[in-house]
XYZ file of C-alpha atoms in Angstrom:
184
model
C 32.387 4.656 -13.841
C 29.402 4.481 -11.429
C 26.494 2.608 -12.315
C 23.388 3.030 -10.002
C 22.319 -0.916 -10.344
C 19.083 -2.597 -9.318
C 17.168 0.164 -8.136
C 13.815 -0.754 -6.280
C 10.118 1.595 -8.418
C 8.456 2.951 -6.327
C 4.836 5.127 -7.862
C 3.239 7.387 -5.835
C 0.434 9.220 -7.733
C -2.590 11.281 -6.811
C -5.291 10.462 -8.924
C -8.758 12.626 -9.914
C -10.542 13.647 -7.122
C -13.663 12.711 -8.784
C -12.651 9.394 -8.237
C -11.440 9.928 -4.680
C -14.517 11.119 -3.859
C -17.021 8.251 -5.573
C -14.847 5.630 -3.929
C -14.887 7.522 -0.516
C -18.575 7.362 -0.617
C -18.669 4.073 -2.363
C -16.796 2.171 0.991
C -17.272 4.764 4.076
C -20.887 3.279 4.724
C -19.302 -0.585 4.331
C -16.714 0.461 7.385
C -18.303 -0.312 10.104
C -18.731 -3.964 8.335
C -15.183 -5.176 8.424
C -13.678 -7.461 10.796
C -10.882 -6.754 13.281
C -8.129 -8.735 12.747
C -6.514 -9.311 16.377
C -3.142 -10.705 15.173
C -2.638 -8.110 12.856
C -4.298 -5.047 14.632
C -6.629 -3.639 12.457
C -10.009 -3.928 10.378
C -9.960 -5.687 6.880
C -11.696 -7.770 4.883
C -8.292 -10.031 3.439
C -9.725 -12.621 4.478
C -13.362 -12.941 4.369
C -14.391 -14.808 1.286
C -17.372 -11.697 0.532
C -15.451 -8.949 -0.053
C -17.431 -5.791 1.042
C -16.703 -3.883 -2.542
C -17.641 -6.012 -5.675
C -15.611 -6.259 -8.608
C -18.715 -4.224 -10.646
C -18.635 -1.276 -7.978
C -14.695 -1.438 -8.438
C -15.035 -0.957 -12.184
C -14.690 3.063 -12.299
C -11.535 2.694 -9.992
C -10.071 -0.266 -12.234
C -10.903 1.797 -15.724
C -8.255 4.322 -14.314
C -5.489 2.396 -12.395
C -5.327 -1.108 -14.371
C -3.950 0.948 -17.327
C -1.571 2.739 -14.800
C -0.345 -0.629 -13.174
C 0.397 -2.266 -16.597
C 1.674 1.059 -18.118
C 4.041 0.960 -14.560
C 4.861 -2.736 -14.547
C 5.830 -2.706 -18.731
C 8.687 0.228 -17.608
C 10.125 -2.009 -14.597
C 10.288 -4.800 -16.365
C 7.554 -6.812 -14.623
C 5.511 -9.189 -16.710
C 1.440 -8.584 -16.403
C -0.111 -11.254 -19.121
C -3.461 -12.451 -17.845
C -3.290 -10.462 -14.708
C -5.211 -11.648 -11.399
C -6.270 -9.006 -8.885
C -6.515 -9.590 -5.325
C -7.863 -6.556 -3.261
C -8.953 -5.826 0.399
C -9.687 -2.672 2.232
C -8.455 -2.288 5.807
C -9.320 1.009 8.117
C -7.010 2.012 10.571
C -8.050 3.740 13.943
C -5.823 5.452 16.583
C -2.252 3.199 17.303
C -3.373 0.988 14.629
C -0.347 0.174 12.122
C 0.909 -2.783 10.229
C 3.976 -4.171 10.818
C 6.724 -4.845 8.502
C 5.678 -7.185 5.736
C 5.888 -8.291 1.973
C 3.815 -9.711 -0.240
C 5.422 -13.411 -1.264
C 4.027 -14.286 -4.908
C 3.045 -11.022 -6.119
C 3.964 -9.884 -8.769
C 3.304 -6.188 -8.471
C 1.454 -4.482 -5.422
C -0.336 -1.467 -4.750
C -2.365 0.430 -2.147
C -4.792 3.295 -2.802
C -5.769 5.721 -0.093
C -9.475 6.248 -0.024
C -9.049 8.190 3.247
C -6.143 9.763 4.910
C -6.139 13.150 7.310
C -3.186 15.044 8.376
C -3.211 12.541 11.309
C -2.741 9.566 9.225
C 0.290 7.451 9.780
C 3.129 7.301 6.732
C 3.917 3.789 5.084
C 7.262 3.130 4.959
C 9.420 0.976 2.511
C 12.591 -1.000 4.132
C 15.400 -0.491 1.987
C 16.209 -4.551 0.357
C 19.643 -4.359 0.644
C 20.320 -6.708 3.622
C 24.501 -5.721 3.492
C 22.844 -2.721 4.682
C 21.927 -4.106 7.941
C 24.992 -6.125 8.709
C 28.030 -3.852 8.278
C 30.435 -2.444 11.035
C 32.268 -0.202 8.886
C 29.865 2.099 6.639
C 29.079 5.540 8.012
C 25.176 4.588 8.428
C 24.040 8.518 9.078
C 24.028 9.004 5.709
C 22.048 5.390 4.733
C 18.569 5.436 3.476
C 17.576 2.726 5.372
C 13.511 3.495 4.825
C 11.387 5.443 2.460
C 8.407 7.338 4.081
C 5.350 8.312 2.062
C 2.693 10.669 4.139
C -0.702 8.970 2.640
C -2.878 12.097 1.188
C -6.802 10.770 -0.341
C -6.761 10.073 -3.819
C -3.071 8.687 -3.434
C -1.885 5.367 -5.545
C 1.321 3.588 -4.606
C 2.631 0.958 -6.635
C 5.919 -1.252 -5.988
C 7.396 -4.624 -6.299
C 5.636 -7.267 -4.244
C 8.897 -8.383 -2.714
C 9.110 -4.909 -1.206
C 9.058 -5.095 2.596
C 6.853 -2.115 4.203
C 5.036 -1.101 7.110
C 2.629 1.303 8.489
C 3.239 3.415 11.176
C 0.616 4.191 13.791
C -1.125 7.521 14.286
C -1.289 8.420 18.246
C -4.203 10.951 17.000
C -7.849 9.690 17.472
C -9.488 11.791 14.930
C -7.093 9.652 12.368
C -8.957 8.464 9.117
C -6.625 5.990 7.132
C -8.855 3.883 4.899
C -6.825 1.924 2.007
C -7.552 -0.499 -0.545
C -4.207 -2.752 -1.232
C -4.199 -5.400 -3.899
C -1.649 -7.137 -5.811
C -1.096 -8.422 -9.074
């Protein structure tokens, strides 16, 4: 017998376009606000202390996906009781990316594309399973060593904070990749 153990959830969901379009409008005039962040190569606001979006203009958005995230965490077994939120936005330009990264003492993550063009770069998820990485003797052509995700507006991913992921860079300049990431 074959049991498929300790799989890694992974939610990708488009949500209304209603909503896709009130939180496009809602942050595209704030863009030109955020700050570049040098070591990381692109323009947030994770760590200003005055995030540009409020928690009262967020409320529309956070009607719709808190439900979603609890509803998500409940069926992976992830405990949500007296959640705290932590949210940023970050715009990428042309060969802007993140590089591969986690989020240490979160319990659940998320990031929800408020922009994204056919030229906007994927995220990708590392697969956790480090024997992966090590081994001589497996026939690694048919590993799944990453999962890709082309970001599309209006699109909610949600996954285990431990998850490592990256972004990878668009070479276009007419890229729009706008996100807002948070974790529980």
């Amino acid at each position: 017998m074959i049991n498929s153990l300790f799989s890694v959830p992974l939610l990708t969901l488009s949500l209304d376009s209603h909503l896709a379009d009130y939180m496009e409008n809602l942050v595209t005039p704030k863009l030109p606000k955020l700050h570049y962040l040098k070591e990381e190569n692109v323009y947030s606001d994770y760590n200003q202390p005055n995030k540009l979006i409020k928690g009262k203009d967020l409320k529309k958005f956070t009607d719709i996906v808190n439900p979603i995230c609890k509803k998500f965490a409940s069926e992976v077994n992830i405990s949500l009781e007296n959640p705290k939120i932590d949210y940023w936005l970050q715009d990428y330009k042309s060969n802007q990316s993140m590089e591969l990264h986690s989020h240490p003492g979160s319990l659940l993550s998320g990031v929800y594309y408020i922009r994204a063009n056919e030229n906007a770069g994927s995220i990708s998820f590392q697969n956790p399973n480090p024997y992966l990485y090590f081994q001589k003797h497996i026939d690694k052509s048919r590993m799944n060593y990453n999962h890709t995700v082309k970001p599309q507006k209006g699109m909610l991913i949600l996954f285990p904070g431990y998850l490592f992921h990256k972004t990878i860079p668009s070479k276009n300049p007419n890229v729009q990749r706008t996100v807002l990431a948070f974790n529980f």
